[in-house]
Coordinates of C-alpha atoms in Angstrom, one line a residue:
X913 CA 113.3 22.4 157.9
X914 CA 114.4 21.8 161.2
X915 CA 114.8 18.1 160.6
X916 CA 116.8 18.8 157.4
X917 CA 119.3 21.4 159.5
X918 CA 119.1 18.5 162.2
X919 CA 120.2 15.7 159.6
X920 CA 122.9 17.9 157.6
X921 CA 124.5 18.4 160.9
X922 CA 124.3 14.7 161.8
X923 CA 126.4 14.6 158.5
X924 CA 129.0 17.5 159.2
X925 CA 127.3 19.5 156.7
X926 CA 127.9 22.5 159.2
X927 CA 127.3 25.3 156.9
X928 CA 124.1 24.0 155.7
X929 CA 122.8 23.2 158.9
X930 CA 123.8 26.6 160.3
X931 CA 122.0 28.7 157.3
X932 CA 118.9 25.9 157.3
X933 CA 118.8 25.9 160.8
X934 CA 118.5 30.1 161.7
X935 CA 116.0 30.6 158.7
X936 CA 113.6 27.5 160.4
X937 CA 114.3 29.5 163.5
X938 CA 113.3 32.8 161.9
X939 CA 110.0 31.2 160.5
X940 CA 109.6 29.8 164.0
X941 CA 109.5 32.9 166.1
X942 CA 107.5 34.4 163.9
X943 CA 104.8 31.5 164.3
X944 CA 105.9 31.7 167.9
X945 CA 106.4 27.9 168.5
X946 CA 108.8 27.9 171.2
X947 CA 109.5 24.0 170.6
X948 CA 110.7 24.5 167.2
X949 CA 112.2 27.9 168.0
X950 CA 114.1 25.7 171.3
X951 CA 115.2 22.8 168.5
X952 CA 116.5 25.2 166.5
X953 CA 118.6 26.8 168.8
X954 CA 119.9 23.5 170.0
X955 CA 120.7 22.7 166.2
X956 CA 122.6 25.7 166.1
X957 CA 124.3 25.2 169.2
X958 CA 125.0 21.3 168.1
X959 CA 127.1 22.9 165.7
X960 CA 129.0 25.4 167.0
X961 CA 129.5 22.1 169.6
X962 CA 131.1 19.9 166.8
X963 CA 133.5 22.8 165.5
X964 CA 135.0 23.4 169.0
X965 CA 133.5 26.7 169.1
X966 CA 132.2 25.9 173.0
X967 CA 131.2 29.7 173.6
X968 CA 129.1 30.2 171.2
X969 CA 127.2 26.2 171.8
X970 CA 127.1 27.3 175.2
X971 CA 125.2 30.5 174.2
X972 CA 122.6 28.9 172.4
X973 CA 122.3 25.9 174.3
X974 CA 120.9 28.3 176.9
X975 CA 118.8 30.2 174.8
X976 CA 117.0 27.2 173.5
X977 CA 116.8 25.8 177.4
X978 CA 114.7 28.9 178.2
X979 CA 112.0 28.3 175.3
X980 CA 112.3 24.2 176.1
X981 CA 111.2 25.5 179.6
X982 CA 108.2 26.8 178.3
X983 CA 107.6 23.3 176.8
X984 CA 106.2 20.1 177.8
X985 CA 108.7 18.5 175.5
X986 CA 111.1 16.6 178.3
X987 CA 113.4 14.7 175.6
X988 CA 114.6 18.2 174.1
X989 CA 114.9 19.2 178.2
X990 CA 117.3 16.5 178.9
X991 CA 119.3 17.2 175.4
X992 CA 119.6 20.6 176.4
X993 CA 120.5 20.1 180.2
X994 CA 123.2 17.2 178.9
X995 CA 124.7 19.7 176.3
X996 CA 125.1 22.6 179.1
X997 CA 126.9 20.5 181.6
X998 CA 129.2 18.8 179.0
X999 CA 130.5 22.1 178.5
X1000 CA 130.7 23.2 182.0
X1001 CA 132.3 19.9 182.9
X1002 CA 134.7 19.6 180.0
X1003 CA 135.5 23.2 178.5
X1004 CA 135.3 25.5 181.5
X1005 CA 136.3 22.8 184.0
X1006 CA 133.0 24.0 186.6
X1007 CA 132.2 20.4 187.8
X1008 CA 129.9 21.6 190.4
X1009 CA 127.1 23.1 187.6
X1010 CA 128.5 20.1 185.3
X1011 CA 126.9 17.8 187.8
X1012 CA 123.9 19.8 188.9
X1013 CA 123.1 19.9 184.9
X1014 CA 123.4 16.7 184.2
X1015 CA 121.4 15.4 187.6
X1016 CA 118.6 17.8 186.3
X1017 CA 119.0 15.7 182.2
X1018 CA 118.9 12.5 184.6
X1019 CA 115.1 14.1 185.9
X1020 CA 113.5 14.6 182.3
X1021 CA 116.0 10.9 181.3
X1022 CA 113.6 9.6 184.2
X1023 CA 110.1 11.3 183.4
X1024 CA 110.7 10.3 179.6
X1025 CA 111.7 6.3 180.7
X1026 CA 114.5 6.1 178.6
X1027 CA 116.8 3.6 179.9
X1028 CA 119.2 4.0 177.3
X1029 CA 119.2 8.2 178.0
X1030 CA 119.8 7.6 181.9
X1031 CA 122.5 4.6 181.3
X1032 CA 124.5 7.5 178.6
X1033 CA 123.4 10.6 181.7
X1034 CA 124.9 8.3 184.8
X1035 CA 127.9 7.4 182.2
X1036 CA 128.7 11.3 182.3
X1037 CA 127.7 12.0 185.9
X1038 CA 130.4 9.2 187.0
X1039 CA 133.2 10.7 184.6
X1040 CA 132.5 14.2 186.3
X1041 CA 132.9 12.9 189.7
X1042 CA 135.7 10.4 189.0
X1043 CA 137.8 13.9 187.4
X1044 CA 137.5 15.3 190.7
X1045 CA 138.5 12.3 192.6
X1046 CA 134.7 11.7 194.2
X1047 CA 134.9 8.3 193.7
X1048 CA 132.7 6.9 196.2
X1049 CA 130.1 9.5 195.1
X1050 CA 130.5 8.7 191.1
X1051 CA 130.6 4.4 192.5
X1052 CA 126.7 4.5 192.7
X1053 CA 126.3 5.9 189.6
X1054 CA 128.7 3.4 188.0
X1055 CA 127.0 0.5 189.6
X1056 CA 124.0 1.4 188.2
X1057 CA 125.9 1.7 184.3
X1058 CA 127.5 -1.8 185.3
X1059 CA 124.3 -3.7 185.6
X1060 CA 122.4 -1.9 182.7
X1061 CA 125.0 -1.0 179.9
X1062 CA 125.1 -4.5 178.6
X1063 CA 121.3 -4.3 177.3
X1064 CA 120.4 -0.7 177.2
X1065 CA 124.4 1.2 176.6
X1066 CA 125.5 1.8 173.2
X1067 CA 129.0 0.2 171.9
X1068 CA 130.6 3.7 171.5
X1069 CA 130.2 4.4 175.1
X1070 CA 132.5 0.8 176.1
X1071 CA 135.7 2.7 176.0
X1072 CA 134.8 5.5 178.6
X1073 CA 133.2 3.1 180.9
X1074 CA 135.7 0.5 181.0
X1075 CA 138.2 3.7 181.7
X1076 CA 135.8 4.7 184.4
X1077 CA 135.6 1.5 185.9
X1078 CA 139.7 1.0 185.6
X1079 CA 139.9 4.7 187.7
X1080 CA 137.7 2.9 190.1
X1081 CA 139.6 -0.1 190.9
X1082 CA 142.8 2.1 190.4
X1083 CA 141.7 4.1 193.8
X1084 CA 140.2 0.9 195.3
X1085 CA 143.8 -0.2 194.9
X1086 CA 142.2 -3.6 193.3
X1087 CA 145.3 -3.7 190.5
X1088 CA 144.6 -6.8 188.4
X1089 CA 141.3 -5.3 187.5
X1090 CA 142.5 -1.8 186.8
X1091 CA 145.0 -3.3 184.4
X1092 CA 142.4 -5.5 183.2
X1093 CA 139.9 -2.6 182.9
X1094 CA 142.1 0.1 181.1
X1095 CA 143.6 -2.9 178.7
X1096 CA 140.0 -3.4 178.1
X1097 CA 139.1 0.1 176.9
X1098 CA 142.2 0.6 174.8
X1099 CA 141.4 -2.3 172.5
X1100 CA 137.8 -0.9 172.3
X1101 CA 139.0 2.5 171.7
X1102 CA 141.5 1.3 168.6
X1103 CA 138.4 -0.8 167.1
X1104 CA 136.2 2.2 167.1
X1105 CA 138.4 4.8 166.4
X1106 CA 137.1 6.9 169.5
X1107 CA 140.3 9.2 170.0
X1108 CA 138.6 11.4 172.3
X1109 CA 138.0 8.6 174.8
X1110 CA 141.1 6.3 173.6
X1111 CA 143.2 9.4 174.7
X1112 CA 141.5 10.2 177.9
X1113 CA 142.4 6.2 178.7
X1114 CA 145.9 6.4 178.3
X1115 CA 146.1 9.7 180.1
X1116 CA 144.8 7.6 183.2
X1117 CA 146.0 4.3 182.6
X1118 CA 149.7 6.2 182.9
X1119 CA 148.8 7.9 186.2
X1120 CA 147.9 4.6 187.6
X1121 CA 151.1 3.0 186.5
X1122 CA 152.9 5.8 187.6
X1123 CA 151.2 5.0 191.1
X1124 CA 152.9 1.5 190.8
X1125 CA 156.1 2.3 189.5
X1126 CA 155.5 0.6 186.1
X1127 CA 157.7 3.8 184.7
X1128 CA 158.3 2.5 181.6
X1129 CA 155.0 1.3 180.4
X1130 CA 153.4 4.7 181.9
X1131 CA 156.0 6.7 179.6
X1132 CA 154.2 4.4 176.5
X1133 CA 150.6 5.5 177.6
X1134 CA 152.1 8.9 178.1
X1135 CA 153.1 9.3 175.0
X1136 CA 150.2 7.3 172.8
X1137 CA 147.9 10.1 175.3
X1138 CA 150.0 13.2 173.6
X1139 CA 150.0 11.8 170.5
X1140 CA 146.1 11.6 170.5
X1141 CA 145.8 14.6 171.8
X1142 CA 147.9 16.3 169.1
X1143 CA 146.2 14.3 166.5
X1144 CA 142.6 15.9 167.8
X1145 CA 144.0 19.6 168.2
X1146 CA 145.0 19.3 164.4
X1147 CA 141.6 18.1 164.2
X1148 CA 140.4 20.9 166.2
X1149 CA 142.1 23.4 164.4
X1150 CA 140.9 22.2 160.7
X1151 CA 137.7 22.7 162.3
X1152 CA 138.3 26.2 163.1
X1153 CA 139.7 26.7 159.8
X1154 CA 136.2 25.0 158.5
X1155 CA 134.4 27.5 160.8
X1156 CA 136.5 30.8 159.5
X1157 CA 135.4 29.7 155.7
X1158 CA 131.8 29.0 156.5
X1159 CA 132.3 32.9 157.7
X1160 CA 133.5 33.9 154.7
X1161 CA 130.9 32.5 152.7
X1162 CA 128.2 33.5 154.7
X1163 CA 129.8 36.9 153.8
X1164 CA 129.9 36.0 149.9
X1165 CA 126.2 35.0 150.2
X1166 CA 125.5 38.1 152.2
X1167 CA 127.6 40.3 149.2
X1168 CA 125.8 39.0 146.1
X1169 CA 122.6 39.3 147.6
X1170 CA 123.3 42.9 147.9
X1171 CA 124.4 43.1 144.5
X1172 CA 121.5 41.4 143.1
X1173 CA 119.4 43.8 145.4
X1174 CA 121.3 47.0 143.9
X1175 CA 121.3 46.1 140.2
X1176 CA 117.6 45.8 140.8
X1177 CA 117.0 48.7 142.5
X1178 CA 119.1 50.5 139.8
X1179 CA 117.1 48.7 136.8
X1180 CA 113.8 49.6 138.7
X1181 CA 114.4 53.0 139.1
X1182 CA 115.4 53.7 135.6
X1183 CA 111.6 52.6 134.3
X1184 CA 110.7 54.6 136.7
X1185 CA 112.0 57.8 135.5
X1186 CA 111.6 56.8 132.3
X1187 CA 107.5 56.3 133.1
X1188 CA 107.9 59.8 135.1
X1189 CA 109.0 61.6 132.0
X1190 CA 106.1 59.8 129.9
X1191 CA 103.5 61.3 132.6
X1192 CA 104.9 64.9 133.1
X1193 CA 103.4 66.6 130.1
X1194 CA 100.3 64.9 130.6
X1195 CA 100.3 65.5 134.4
X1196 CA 101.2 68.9 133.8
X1197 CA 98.2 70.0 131.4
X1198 CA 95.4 68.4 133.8
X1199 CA 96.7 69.5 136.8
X1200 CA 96.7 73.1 135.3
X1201 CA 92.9 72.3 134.4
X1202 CA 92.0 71.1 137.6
X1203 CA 93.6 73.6 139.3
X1204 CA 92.1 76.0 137.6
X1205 CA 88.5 74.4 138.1
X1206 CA 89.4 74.5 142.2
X1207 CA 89.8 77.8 142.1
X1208 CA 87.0 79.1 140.0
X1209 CA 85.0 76.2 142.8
X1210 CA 86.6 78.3 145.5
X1211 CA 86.0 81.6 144.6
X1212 CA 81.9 80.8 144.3
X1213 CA 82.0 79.0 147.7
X1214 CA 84.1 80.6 149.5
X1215 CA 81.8 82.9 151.5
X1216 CA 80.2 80.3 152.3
X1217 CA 82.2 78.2 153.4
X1218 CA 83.9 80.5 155.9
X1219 CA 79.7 81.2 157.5
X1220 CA 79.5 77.6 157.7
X1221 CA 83.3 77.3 159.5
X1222 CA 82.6 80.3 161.5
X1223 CA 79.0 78.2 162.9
X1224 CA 80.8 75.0 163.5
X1225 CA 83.3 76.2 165.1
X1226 CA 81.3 78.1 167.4
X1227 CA 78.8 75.0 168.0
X1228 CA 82.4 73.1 168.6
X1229 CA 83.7 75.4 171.0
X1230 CA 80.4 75.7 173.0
X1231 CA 80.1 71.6 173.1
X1232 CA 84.0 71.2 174.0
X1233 CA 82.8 73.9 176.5
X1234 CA 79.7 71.4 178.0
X1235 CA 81.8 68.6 178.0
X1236 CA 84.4 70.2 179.7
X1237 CA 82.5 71.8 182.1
X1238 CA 80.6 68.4 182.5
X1239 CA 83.8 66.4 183.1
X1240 CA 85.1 69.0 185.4
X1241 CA 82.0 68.4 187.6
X1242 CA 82.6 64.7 187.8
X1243 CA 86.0 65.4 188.9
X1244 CA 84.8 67.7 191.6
X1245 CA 82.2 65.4 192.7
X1246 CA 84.6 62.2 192.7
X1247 CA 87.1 63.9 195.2
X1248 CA 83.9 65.6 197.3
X1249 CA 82.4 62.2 197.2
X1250 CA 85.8 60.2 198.2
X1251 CA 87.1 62.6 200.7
X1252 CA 83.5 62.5 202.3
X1253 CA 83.3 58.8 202.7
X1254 CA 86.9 58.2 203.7
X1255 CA 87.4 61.3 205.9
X1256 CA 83.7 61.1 207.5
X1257 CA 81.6 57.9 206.9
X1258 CA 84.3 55.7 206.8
X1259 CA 85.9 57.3 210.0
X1260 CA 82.5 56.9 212.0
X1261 CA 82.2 53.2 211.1
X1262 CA 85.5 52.5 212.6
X1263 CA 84.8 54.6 216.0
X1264 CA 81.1 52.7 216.3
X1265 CA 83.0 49.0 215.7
X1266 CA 85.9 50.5 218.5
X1267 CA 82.4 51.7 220.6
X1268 CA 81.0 48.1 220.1
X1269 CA 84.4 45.9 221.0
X1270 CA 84.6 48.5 223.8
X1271 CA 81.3 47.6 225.2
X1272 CA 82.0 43.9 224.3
X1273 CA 85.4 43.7 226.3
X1274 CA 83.2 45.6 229.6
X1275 CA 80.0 43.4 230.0
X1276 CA 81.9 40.4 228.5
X1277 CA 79.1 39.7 226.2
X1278 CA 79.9 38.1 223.2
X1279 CA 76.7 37.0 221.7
X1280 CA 75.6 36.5 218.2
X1281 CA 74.0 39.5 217.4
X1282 CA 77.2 41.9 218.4
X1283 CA 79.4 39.6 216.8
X1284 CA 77.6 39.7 213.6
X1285 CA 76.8 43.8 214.0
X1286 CA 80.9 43.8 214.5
X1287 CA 81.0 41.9 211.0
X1288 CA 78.8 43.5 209.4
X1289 CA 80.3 46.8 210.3
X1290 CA 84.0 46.1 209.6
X1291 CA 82.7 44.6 205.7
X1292 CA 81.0 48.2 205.6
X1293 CA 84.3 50.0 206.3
X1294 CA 86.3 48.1 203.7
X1295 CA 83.5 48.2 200.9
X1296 CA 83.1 52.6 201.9
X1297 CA 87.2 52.8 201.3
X1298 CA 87.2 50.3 198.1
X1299 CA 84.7 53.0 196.7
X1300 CA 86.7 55.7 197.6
X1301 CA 89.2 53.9 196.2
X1302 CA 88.1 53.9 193.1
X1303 CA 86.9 57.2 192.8
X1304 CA 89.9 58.6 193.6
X1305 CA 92.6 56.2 193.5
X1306 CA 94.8 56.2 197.0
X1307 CA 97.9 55.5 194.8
X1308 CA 97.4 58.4 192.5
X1309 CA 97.1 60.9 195.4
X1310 CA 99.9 59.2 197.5
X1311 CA 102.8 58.7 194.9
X1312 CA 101.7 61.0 191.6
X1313 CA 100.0 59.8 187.9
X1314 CA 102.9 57.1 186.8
X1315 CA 102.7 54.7 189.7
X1316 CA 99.1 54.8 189.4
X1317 CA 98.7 54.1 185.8
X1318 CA 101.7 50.8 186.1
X1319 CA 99.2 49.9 188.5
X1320 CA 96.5 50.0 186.5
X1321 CA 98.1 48.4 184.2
X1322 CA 98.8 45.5 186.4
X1323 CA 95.4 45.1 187.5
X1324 CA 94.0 45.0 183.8
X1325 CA 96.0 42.8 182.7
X1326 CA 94.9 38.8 182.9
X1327 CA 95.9 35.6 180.8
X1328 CA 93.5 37.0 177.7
X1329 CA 94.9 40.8 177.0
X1330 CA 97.9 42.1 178.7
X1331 CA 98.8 45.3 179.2
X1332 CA 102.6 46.7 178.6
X1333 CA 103.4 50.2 180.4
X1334 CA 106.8 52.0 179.1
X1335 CA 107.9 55.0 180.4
X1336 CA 111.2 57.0 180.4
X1337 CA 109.8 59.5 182.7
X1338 CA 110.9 58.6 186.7
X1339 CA 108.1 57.4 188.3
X1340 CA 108.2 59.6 191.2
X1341 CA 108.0 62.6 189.2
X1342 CA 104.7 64.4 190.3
X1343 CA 102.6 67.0 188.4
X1344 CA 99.8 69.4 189.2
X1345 CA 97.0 67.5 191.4
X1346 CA 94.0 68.1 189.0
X1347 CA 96.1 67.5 185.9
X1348 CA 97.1 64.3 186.8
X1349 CA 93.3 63.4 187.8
X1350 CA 92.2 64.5 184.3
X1351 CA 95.1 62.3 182.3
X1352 CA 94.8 59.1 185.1
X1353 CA 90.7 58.4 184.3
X1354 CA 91.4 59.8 180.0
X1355 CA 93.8 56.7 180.6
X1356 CA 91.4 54.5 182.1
X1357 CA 88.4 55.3 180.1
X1358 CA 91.3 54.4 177.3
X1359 CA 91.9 50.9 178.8
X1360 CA 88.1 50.4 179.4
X1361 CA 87.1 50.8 175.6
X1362 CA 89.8 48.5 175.0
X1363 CA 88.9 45.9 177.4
X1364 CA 85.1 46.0 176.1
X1365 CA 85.3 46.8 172.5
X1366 CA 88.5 45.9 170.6
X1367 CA 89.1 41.6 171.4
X1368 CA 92.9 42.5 171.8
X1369 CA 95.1 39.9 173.7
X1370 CA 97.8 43.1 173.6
X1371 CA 98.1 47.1 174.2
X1372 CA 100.6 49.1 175.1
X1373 CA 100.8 52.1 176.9
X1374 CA 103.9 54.8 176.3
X1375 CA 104.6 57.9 178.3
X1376 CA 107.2 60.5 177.5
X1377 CA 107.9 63.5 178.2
X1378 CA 109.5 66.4 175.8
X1379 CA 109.4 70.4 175.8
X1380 CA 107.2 70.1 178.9
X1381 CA 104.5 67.7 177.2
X1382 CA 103.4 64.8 177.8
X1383 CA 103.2 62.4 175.2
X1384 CA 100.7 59.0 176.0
X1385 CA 100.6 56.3 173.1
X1386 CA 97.8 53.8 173.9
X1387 CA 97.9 51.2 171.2
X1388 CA 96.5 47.6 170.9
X1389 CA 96.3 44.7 168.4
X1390 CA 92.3 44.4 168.4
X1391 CA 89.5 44.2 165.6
X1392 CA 89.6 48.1 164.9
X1393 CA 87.3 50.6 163.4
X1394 CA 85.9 52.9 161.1
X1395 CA 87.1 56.3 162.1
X1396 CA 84.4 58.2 160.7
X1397 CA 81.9 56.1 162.6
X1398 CA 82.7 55.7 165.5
X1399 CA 80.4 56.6 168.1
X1400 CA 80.2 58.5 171.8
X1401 CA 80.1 55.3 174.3
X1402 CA 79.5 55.3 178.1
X1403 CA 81.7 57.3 180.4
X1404 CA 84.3 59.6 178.6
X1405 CA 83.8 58.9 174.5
X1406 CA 86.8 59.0 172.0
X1407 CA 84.5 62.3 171.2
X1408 CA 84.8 63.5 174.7
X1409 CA 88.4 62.7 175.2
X1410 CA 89.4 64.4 171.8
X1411 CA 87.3 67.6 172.7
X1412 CA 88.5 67.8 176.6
X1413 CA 92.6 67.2 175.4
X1414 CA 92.2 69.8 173.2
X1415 CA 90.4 72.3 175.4
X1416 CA 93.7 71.8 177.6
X1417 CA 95.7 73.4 174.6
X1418 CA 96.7 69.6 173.6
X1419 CA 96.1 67.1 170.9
X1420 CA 94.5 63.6 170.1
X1421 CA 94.6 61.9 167.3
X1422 CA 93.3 58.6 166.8
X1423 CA 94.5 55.5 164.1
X1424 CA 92.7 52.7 163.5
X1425 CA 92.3 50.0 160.9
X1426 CA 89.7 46.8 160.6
X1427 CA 91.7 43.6 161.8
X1428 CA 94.9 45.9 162.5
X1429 CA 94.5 47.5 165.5
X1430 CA 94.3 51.0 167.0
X1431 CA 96.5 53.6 167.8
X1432 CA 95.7 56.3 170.3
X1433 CA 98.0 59.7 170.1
X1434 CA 97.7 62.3 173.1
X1435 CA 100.1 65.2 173.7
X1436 CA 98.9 67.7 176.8
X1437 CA 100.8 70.6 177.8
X1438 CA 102.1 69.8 181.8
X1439 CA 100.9 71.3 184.7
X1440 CA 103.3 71.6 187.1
X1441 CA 103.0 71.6 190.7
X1442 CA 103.2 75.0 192.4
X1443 CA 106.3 76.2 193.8

């Protein structure tokens, strides 16, 4: 598909290209090629190019530079870079990113070895210079196109570089070859019918005559430049007028679809109510059996039923009550434990290794033994506060729940599963001390099971906040699973989770599918700081 939107554009076939071209580029991202998706935007843009409609071929040029950058593909590089600075160059007149653009095509002309694509790159790096009377930089350039154009150059490209070599001589003041030169490239431009080029020619060749008081044959080239020129801006402007009718039609295809898709709908929904009516009666008489049946069912069970509810609840309430209980005792002990090693242990390893370079520095004794008790010391400190660390997070007591969990984030995430935080909530908002320990390791027990059990290479994590609670999405693309078997695993289970969230007056619900992924719903009532 891309070649075929490639080819009709090749053949003016603008409108064909454009429609072929953005569905290939639809089917692309979703197959999430970026080199296809990066041709297709440089199609696109290659056609908005040809019907003058620079802003928009500047656009997607640039788009489709930022998926080739994720490419190895260097030809489509220097197509893109080439594109981008014939625009900046020639359209918004910024020769200094025109030139950088086209040095960086002549990198990827270089890395590719195409002789041809660095004789055509030079060709446009010495018209850029030469427009801004940087002669003696564009000469080396020149030189180069001089020596290599007659083998590797392509015919259509002889009128611009005899012009090019004509400006030359013209500021070298050499005037038999600037004559000689822009004569040259006239002829060529007439044979080939290159207006663009032929125009540009007379434009120059007229300043240069002007220079040397030829006044008459100047006026000639003068007027054969504005006569060019008027010739392309009608050109230019059927174009446009090509452009405004693809529009329309776009519009026209975009309308009859529509129709087609109401007097479907309409057709659709007619058998529909037509079926409905068939069904009533028949719908009516069993659900009044069935209904009936239910009831009589309920009447007989429900005693019952209401014993049993009554027992489960109660066995519910006294396990949410062990759980909770438990898991309030792990908090306890994490923070006892932490504050311990970083307030005491941690704090006596540091005054014994000042005691120890204190001792060192007096009796100047250096040996092995103190230096490796000094080592051995210091490793001891930094292992005490990485397990403090980690069993009460430094970042969640410093700066509150939400930098702590974009951290966490962070440091999950690796080339295999990645791990998106979104929040709307400013980060430096802070909530009660325990509540934001109980939601920061329900989080991270969250992003453990994901990390050993579900084979995502995504999840997301969303926290909002509305009628002072707070809302945590945890979702990811993995394997899934049966709801109604999952299992209590290690640490905090989805069981324990559901049954401490709603012991804090919350909720959790859980969606999950084979092959499609689970979705993890919790929404806690906040506990705010005190006043």
């Amino acid at each position: 598909m891309v070649q075929e939107a490639t080819q009709l554009m090749l053949d003016e076939k603008h409108e064909e290209s454009l429609i072929k071209s953005r569905l290939a580029l639809r089917h692309a991202i979703a197959i999430k090629n970026n080199n296809l998706i990066a041709n297709c935007y440089n199609t696109i843009a290659a056609n908005f190019d040809q019907l003058t409609e620079f802003e928009k071929a500047f656009f997607y040029y640039r788009k489709g530079l930022l998926y080739a950058q994720k490419t190895k593909n260097y030809k489509l590089h220097n197509w893109l870079y080439n594109n981008i600075a014939n625009i900046y160059c020639f359209d918004k007149k910024e020769y200094t990113k025109g030139i950088y653009y086209y040095k960086k095509s002549l990198e990827y002309s270089n890395k590719i070895k195409d002789t041809s694509q660095i004789v055509f790159t030079k060709l446009n790096i010495t018209w850029a210079y030469f427009d801004i009377q940087k002669y003696d930089e564009g000469y080396p350039y020149l030189k180069y196109i001089n020596q290599h154009h007659p083998k590797y150059g392509k015919e259509n490209t002889l009128v611009a570089l005899n012009m090019l070599n004509g400006m030359y001589h013209s500021y070298k003041n050499n005037n038999n070859k600037a004559i000689q030169y822009f004569e040259k490239a006239i002829k060529k431009g007439r044979q080939l019918n290159e207006k663009s080029d032929l125009s540009f020619t007379h434009l120059e060749y007229s300043k240069f005559l002007f220079k040397n008081h030829f006044y008459k044959k100047a006026y000639q080239n003068l007027n054969q430049y504005n006569t060019l020129t008027e010739e392309i801006n009608n050109d230019d402007k059927l174009k446009k007028a090509n452009i405004a009718g693809i529009n329309l039609q776009l519009d026209e295809y975009k309308r009859e679809i529509d129709n087609i898709s109401t007097k479907f709908k309409t057709q659709e929904q007619l058998m529909i109510e037509n079926q409905n009516k068939n069904k009533r009666i028949s719908i009516i008489i069993i659900s009044s059996l069935i209904i009936i049946i239910i009831l009589l069912y309920f009447f007989f069970q429900n005693t019952q039923l209401k014993q049993k509810n009554k027992l489960k609840d109660i066995q519910r309430k006294i396990q949410e009550n062990i759980i909770t209980a438990s898991i309030n005792g792990q908090e306890l002990e994490r923070k006892k434990i932490a504050s311990f090693l970083h307030d005491n242990i941690s704090a006596l390893l540091s005054s014994a290794a000042l005691h120890l370079s204190v001792f060192s520095a007096k009796n100047q004794n250096n040996s092995e033994e103190i230096t490796k008790i000094k080592s051995i010391l210091i490793q001891t400190h930094y292992k005490i506060r990485d397990l403090s660390h980690r069993l009460l997070p430094s970042l969640l007591a410093r700066f509150g729940l939400f930098y702590a969990l974009n951290d966490l984030c962070e440091m999950n995430s690796n080339s295999t599963l990645h791990f998106d935080y979104q929040s709307n909530i400013p980060s430096t908002t802070r909530y009660n001390e325990d509540f934001e320990m109980r939601m920061y390791f329900i989080v991270s027990e969250l992003l453990n099971n994901i990390i050993k059990h579900s084979e995502a290479s995504q999840a997301i994590i969303t926290l909002n906040e509305k009628e002072a609670k707070l809302n945590i999405e945890v979702k990811d693309n993995g394997k899934g699973f049966e709801i109604k078997q999952y299992q209590t695993i290690e640490g905090f289970g989805l069981n324990q989770i559901r049954a401490r969230i709603k012991n804090m007056g919350g909720k959790c619900t859980i969606h999950s599918t084979i092959n499609s992924g689970t979705t993890i719903s919790i929404i806690a009532p906040i506990e705010y700081q005190n006043s």
